[in-house]
Coordinates of C-alpha atoms in Angstrom, one line a residue:
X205 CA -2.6 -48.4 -24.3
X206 CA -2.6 -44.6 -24.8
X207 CA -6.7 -44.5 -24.0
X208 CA -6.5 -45.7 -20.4
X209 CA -4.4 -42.0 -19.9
X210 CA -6.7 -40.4 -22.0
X211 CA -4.3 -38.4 -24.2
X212 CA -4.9 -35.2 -26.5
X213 CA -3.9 -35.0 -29.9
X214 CA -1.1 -32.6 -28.9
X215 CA 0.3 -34.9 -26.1
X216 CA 0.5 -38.1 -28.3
X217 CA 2.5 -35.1 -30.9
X218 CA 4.5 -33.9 -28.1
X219 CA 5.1 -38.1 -27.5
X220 CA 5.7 -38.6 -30.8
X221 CA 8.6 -36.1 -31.1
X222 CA 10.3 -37.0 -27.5
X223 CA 10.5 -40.5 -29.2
X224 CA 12.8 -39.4 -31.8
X225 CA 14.4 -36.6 -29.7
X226 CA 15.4 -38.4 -26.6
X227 CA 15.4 -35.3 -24.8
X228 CA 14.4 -31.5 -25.8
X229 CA 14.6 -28.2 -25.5
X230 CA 11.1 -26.3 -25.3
X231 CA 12.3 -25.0 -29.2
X232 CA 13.0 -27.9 -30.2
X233 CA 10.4 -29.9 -29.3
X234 CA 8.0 -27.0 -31.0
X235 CA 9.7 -27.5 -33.8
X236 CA 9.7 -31.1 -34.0
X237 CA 6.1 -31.8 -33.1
X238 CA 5.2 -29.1 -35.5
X239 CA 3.6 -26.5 -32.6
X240 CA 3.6 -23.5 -31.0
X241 CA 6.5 -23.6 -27.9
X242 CA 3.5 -22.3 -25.7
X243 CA 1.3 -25.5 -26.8
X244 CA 3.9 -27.7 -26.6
X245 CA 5.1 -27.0 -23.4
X246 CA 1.8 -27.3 -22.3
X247 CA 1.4 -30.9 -23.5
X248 CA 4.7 -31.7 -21.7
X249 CA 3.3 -30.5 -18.4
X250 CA -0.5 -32.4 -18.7
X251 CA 2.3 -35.3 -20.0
X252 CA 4.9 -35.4 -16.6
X253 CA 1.2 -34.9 -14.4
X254 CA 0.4 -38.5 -16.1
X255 CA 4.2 -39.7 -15.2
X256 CA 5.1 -40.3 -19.3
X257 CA 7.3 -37.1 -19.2
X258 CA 9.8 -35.3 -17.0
X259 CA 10.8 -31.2 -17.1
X260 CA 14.0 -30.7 -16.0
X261 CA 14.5 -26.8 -15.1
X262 CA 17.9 -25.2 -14.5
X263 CA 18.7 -21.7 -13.8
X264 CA 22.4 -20.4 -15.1
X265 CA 23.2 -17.2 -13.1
X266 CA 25.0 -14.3 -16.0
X267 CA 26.3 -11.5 -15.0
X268 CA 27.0 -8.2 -17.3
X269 CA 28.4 -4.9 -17.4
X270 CA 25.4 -2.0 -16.7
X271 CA 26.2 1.1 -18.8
X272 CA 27.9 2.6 -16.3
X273 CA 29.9 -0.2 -15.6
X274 CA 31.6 -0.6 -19.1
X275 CA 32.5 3.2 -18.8
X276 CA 34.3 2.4 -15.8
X277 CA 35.7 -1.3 -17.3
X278 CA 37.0 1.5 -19.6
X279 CA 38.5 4.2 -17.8
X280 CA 39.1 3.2 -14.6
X281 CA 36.9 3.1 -11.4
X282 CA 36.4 6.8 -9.6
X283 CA 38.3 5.7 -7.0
X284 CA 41.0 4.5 -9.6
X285 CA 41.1 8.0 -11.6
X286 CA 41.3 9.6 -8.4
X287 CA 44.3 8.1 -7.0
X288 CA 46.0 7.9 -10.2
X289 CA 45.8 11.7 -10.0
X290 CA 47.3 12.7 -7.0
X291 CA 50.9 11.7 -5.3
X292 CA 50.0 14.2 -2.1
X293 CA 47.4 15.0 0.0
X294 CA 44.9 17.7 -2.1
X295 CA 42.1 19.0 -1.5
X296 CA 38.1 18.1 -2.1
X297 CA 37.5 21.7 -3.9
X298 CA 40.5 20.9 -5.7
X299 CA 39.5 17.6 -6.7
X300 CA 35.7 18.6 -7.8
X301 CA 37.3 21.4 -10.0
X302 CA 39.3 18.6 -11.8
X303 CA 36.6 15.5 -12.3
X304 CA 32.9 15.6 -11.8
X305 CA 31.7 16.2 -8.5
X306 CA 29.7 12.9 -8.9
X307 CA 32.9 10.7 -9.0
X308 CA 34.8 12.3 -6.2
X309 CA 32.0 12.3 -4.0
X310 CA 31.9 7.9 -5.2
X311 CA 35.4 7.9 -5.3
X312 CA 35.8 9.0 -1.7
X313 CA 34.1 6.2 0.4
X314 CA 36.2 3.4 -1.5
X315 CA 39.4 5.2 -2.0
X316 CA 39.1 4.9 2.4
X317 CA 37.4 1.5 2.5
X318 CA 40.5 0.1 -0.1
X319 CA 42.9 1.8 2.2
X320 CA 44.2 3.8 -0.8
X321 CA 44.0 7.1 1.0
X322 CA 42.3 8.8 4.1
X323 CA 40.4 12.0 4.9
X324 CA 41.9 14.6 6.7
X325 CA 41.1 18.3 7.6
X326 CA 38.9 18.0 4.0
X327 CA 42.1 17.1 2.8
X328 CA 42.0 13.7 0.6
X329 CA 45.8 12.1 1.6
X330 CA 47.3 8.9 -0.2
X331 CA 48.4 5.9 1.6
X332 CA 50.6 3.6 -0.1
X333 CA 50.9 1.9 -3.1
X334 CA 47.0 1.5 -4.7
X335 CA 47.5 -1.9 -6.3
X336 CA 44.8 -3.2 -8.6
X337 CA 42.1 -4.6 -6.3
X338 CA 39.8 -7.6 -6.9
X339 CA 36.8 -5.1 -8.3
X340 CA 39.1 -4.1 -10.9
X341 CA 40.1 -7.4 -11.9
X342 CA 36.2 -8.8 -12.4
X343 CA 35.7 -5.6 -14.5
X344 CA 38.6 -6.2 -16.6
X345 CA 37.2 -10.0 -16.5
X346 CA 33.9 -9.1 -18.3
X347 CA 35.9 -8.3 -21.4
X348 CA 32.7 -6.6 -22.9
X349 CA 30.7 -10.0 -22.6
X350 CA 28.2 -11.9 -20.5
X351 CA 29.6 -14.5 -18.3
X352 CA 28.4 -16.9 -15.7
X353 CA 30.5 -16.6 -12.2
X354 CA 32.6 -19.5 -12.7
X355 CA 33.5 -17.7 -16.3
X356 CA 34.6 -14.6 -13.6
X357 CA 36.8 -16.7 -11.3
X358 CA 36.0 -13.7 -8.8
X359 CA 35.0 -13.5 -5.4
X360 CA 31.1 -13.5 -4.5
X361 CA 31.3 -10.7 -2.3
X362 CA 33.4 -8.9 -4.9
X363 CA 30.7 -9.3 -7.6
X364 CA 28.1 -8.4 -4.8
X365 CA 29.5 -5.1 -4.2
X366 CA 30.3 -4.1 -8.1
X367 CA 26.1 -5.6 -8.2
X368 CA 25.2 -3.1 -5.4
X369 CA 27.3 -0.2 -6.9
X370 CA 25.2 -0.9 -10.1
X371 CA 28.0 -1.4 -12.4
X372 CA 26.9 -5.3 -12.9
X373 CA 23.5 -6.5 -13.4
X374 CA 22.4 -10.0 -12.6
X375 CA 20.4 -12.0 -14.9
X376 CA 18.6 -15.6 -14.2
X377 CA 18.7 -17.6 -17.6
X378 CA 16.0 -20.1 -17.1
X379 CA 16.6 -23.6 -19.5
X380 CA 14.2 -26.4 -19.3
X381 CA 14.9 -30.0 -20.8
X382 CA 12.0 -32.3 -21.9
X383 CA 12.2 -35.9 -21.9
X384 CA 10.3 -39.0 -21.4
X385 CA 10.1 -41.5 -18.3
X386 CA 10.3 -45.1 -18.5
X387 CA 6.1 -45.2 -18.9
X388 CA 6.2 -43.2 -21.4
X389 CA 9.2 -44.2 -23.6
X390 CA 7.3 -47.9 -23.2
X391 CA 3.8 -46.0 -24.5
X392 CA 5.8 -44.4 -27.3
X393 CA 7.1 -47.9 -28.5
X394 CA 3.9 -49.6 -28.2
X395 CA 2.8 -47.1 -31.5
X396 CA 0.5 -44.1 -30.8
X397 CA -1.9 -43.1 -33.0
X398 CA -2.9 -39.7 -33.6
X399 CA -6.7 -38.8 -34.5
X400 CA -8.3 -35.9 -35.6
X401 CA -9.9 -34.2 -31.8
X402 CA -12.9 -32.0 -31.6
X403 CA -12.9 -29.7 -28.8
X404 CA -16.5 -29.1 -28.9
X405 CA -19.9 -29.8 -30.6
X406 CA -21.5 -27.8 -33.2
X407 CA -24.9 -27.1 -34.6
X408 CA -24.0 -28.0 -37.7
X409 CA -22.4 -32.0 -36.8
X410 CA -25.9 -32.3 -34.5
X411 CA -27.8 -31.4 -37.4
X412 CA -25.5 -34.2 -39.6
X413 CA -25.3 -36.8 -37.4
X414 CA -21.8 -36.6 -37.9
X415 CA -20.9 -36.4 -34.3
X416 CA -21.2 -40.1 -33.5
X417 CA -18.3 -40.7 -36.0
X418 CA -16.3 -38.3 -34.5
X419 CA -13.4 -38.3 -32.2
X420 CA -14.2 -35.5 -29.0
X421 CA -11.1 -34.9 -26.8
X422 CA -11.3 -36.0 -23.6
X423 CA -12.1 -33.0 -20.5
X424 CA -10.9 -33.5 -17.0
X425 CA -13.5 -32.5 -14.4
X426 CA -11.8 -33.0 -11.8
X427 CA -8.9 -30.7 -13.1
X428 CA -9.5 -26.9 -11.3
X429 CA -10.5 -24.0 -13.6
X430 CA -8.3 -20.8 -13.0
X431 CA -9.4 -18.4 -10.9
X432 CA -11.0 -15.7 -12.2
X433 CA -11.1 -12.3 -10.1
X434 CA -13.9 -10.4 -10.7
X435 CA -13.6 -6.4 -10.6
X436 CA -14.8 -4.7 -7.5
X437 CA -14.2 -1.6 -5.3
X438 CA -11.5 -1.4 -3.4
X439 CA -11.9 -3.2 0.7
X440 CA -11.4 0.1 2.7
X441 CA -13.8 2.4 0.3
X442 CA -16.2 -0.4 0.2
X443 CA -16.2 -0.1 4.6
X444 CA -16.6 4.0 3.8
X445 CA -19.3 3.7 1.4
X446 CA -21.0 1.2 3.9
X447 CA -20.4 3.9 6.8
X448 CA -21.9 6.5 4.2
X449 CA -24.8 4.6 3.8
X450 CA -25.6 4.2 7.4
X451 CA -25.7 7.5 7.7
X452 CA -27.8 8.6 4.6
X453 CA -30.4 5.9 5.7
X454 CA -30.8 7.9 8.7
X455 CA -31.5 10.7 7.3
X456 CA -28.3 13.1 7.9
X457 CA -27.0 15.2 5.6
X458 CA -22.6 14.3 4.3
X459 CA -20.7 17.7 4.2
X460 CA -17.6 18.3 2.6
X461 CA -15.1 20.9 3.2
X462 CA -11.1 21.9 2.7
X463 CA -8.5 20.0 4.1
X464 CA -6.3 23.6 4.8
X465 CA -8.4 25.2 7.8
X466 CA -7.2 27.9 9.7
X467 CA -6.4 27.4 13.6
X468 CA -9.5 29.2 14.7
X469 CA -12.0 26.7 13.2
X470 CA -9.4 24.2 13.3
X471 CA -8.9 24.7 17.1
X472 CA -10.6 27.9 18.5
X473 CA -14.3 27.9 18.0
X474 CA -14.0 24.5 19.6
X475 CA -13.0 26.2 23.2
X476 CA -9.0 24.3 22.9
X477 CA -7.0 26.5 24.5
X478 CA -3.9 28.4 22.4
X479 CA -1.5 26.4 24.8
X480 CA -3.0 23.3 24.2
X481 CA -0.3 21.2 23.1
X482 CA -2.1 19.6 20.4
X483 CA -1.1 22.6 18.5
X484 CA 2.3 22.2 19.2
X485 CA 4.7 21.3 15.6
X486 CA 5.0 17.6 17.1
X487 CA 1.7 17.1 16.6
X488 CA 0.2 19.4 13.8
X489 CA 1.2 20.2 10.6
X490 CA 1.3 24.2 10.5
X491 CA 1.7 26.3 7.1
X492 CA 3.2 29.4 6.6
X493 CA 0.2 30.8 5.1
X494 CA -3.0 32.3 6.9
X495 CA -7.0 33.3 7.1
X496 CA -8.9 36.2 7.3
X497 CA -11.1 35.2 11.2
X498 CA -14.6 35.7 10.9
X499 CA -16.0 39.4 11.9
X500 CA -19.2 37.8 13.3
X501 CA -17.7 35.2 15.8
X502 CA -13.9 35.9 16.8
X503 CA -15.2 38.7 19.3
X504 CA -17.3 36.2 20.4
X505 CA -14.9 33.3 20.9
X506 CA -12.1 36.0 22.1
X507 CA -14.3 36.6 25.0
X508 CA -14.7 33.0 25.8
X509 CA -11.2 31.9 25.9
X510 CA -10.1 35.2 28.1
X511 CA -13.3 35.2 30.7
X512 CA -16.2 33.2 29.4
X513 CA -18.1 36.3 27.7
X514 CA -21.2 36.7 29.0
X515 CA -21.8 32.8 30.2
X516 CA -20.9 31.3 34.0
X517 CA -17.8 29.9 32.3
X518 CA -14.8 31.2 33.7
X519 CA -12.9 31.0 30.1
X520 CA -9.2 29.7 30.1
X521 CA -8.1 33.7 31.4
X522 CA -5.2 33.6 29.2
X523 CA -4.6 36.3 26.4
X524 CA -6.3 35.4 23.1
X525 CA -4.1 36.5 20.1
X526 CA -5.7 36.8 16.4
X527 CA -2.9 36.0 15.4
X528 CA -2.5 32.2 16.4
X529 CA -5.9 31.9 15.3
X530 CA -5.4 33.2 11.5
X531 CA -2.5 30.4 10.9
X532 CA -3.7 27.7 9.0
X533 CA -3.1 23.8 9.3
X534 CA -4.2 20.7 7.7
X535 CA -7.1 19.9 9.6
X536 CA -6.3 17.7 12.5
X537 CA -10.1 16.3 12.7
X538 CA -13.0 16.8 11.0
X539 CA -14.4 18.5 13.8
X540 CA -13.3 21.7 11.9
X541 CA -15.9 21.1 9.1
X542 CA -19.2 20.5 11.6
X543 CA -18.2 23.1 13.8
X544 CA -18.1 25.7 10.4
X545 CA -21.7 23.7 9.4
X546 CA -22.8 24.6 12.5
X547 CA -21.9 28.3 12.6
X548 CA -23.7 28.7 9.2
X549 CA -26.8 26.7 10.3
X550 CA -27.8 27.1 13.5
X551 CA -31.8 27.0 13.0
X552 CA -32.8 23.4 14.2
X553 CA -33.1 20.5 13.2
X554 CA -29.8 19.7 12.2
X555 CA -28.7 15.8 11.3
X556 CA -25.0 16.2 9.5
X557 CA -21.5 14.0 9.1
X558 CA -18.2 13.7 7.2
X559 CA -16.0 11.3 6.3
X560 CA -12.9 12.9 4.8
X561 CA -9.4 12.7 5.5
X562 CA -7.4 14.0 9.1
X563 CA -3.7 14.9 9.3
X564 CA -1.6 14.8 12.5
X565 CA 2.5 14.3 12.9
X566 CA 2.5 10.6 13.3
X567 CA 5.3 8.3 13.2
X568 CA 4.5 5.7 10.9
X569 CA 3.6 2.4 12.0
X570 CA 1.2 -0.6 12.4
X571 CA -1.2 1.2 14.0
X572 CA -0.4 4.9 13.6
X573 CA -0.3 6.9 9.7
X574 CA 0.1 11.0 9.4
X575 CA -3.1 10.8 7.3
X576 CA -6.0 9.1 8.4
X577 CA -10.0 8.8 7.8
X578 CA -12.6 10.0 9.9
X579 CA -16.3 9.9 10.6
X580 CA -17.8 13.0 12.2
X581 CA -21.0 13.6 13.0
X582 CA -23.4 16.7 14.9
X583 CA -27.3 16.1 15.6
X584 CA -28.8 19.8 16.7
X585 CA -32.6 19.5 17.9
X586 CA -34.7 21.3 20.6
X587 CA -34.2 18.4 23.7
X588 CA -31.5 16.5 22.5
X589 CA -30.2 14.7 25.4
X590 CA -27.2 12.2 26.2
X591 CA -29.2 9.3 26.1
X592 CA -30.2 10.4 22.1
X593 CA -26.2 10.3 21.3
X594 CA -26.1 7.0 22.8
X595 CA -28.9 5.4 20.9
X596 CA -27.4 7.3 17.9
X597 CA -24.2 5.6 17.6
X598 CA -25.7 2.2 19.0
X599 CA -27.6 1.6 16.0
X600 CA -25.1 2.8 13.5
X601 CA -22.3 -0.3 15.7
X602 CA -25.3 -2.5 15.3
X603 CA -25.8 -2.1 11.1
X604 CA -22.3 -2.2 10.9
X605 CA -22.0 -6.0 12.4
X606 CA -21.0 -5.7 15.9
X607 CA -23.7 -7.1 18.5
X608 CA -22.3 -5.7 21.5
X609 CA -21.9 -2.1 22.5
X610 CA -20.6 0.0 25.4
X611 CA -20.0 3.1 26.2
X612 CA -16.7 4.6 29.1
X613 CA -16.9 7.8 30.5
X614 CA -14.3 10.2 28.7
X615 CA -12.9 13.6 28.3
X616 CA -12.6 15.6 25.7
X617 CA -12.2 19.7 25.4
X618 CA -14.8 20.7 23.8
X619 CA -17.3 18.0 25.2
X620 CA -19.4 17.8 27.9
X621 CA -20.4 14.9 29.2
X622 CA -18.1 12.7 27.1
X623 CA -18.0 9.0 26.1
X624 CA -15.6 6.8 24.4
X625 CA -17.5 4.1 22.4
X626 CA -16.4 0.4 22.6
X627 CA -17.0 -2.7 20.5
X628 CA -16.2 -6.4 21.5
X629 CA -14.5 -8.3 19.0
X630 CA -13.8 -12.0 19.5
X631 CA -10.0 -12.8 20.7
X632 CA -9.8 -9.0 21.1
X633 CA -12.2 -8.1 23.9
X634 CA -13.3 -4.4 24.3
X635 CA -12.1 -2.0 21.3
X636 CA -12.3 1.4 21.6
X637 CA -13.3 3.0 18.3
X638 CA -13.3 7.0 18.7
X639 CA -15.1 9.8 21.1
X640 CA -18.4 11.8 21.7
X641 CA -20.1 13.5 23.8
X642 CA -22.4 16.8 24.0
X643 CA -20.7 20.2 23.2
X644 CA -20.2 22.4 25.5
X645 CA -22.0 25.6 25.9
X646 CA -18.2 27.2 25.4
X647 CA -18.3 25.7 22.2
X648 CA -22.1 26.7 21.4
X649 CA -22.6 29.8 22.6
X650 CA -20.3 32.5 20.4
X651 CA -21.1 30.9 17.4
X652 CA -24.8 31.9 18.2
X653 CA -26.0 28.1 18.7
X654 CA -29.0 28.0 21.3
X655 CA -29.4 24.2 21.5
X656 CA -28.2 21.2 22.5
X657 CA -25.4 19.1 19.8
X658 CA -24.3 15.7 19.9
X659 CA -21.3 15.4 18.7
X660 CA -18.7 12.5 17.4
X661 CA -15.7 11.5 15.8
X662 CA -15.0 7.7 15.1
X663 CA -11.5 6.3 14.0
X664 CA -12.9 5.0 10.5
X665 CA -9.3 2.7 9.6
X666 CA -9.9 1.4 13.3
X667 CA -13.4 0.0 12.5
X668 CA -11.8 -1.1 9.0
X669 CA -8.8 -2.9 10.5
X670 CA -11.6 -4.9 12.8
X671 CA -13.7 -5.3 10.3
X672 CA -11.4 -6.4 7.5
X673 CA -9.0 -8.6 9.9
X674 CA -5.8 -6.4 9.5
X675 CA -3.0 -6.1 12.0
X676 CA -1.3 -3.4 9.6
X677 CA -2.8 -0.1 9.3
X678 CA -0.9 0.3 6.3
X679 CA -2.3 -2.4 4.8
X680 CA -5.3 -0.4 3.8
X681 CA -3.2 1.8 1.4
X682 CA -1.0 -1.0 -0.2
X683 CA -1.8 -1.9 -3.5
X684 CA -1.2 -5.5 -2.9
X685 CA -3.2 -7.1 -6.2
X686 CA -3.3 -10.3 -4.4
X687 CA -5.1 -9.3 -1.1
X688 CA -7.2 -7.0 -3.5
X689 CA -8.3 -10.4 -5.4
X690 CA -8.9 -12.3 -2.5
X691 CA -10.7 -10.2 -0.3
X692 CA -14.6 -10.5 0.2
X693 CA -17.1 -8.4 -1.4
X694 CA -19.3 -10.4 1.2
X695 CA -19.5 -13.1 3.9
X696 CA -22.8 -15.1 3.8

């Protein structure tokens, strides 16, 4: 009977023993079929899948005192040593002179919330008689040993709260019983016999013949394998070094630079105005240390903010102060790195991007983090035109996946004409995905740049939140192993 449920060796053991034990523990059973508990167990479980055993799991709920709780079980809670102390009102400095700061500053909340004493003009003021509450009594119930809740006789709530206040810890005690079912107590009587199993071939019994004598346990194919997670790079820097790529391919040149800039490269060289309130503390993170300004261009941009130095620009005709420029920030774009490249390369052709980190004062939420990834990117060629940024970031949408492209009118400071690139994403429509545009000659002109420069910046965890189905930005920066496991290196 036991070959039409194709049994192991170890289940017809693990049989075997349930026959004489009538029901088990996992130990037991181990020790009575002669295996590990680990192999054992594992026989049971292929056994009750077959519906010739049964696992019976119960979980026992014990409770026992944390360090700090048998201190207390011993000398009284802080609230406790505190009342015990006083018979009229005293003061807080008083009391901290007398016990540890810690426990009066414990002691205080509960001596208020027991309605031992109250709080007034700092003064701590008894009220009543402090009888021994129902905390007290669950301590004293522990007795220095584990105990399950019945064992406590106490109050959930109460053991919630001593739980909460750390003085009791929690601990599940998992017990499993094994036994057999009525198929299998039926298989057990009708005898079992137990024959030597081999788990696989060898060379050696192929050589021999001896493998058509032999006994070969029997395999389950339909039974799944476990799954087995290969190592790969991380989702979001798989999407960067993808956007990297791109723009290798392409032929520009990745630049790298600090993330502490100073407000003048940060802000200034790009025309914003020292108003602006993007450099207010709600929205940029200032330090209290600054930068020397370059010699060759803060004349230079001086001029353009006050009157438009020696352009047709009229300038912003405010005051320009050196000393708003020297402060430095954590760059709130990567602008401030291209700009810089810029200044220190302005012989043509020029084909350059970043992808580094941004900071900005954002609240945290789904779609909003204070630190943030993006892509920047300058092109600086004699007759570079509007139509070349458009083509520019058209292909780079396109090798990144997304068919359709647009592009909306936009403004931007230090821009001119300006676009906001959109890509359509099915059940979202239209999704805007960061700015460009053509700087302006404000921007070009006192850092000694003679020709045109396209110019973007594209929200990089934007295009990964699209791209990897997210509706969390912080997604991207949990270490969640299991989204890590399951995510696709590629979709074919």
């Amino acid at each position: 009977m036991s070959s039409q449920y194709n049994l192991t060796s170890n289940e017809k053991n693990v049989l075997i023993a349930l026959e004489d034990l009538k029901d088990a523990s996992p130990n037991e059973l181990a020790e009575k079929a002669e295996m590990k508990m680990e192999t054992a167990m594992q026989a049971a479980f292929l056994l009750e899948e077959k519906g010739l055993a049964q696992v019976e799991e119960s979980v026992t709920e014990i409770f026992e005192l944390t360090g700090e709780g048998k201190k207390y079980a011993e000398e009284g809670l802080p609230e406790r040593q505190i009342i015990n102390s006083i018979s009229e009102p005293v003061s807080m400095d008083e009391l901290k002179e007398k016990f540890n700061p810690g426990i009066v500053g414990i002691a205080t909340g509960w001596l208020r919330r027991k309605g031992w004493a109250g709080i007034e003009n700092g003064m701590i003021v008894p009220i009543g008689n402090a009888q021994t509450s129902a905390d007290e009594h669950a301590l004293a119930a522990f007795a220095g040993e584990e105990k399950t809740f019945d064992e406590l006789g106490a109050d959930k709530n109460v053991i919630n709260d001593l739980i909460k206040r750390k003085l009791v810890a929690k601990i599940e005690n998992k017990q499993r019983t094994i036994k057999l079912t009525a198929e299998g107590k039926k298989l057990a009587d009708a005898g079992i016999v137990v024959e030597e199993e081999l788990a696989q071939i060898t060379s050696e019994l192929l050589k021999s013949g001896e493998w058509m004598n032999k006994k070969f346990r029997p395999y389950n194919i339909h039974t799944a394998p476990k799954p087995i997670y290969g190592a790969k790079i991380h989702p979001y820097q798989r999407l960067i070094d993808q956007m990297r790529r791109i723009f290798l391919d392409m032929g520009f040149t990745e630049i790298k630079g600090e993330a502490i800039q100073s407000s003048f490269w940060n802000f200034d060289s790009l025309f914003q105005p020292q108003d602006h309130p993007a450099r207010e503390m709600q929205d940029t993170f200032h330090l209290s240390s600054t930068s020397e300004l370059p010699e060759e261009y803060k004349d230079h941009v001086c001029a353009m903010h006050e009157h438009g130095g020696d352009t047709e620009s009229t300038g912003w005709g405010s005051k320009w102060s050196e000393e708003i420029a020297c402060k430095n920030v954590l760059r709130t774009h990567t602008t401030a790195l291209t700009i810089k490249y810029l200044a220190d390369n302005p012989e043509p052709p020029i084909k350059a991007f970043s992808i580094d980190r941004a900071y900005r004062r954002e609240t945290i939420d789904p779609t909003h983090t204070p630190e943030f990834e993006q892509l920047e990117g300058v092109v600086m060629d004699k007759d570079m035109s509007f139509s070349n940024l458009l083509g520019c970031l058209s292909e780079f949408y396109h090798r990144m996946g997304f068919e359709d492209v647009r592009f909306r009118p936009g403004y931007f400071p230090y821009t001119e004409p300006s676009v906001e690139p959109e890509v359509y994403v099915d059940g979202l429509g239209w999704v805007e995905l960061g700015g460009a545009g053509v700087f302006r000659k404000e921007v070009t002109h006192p850092l000694g740049i003679k020709y045109p420069v396209l110019a973007w910046g594209l929200g990089v965890s934007r295009l990964a939140m699209l791209k990897l189905g997210l509706k969390d930005l912080r997604q991207l920066y949990h270490s969640d192993i299991d989204w890590l496991r399951k995510s696709e290196v590629c979709q074919l």
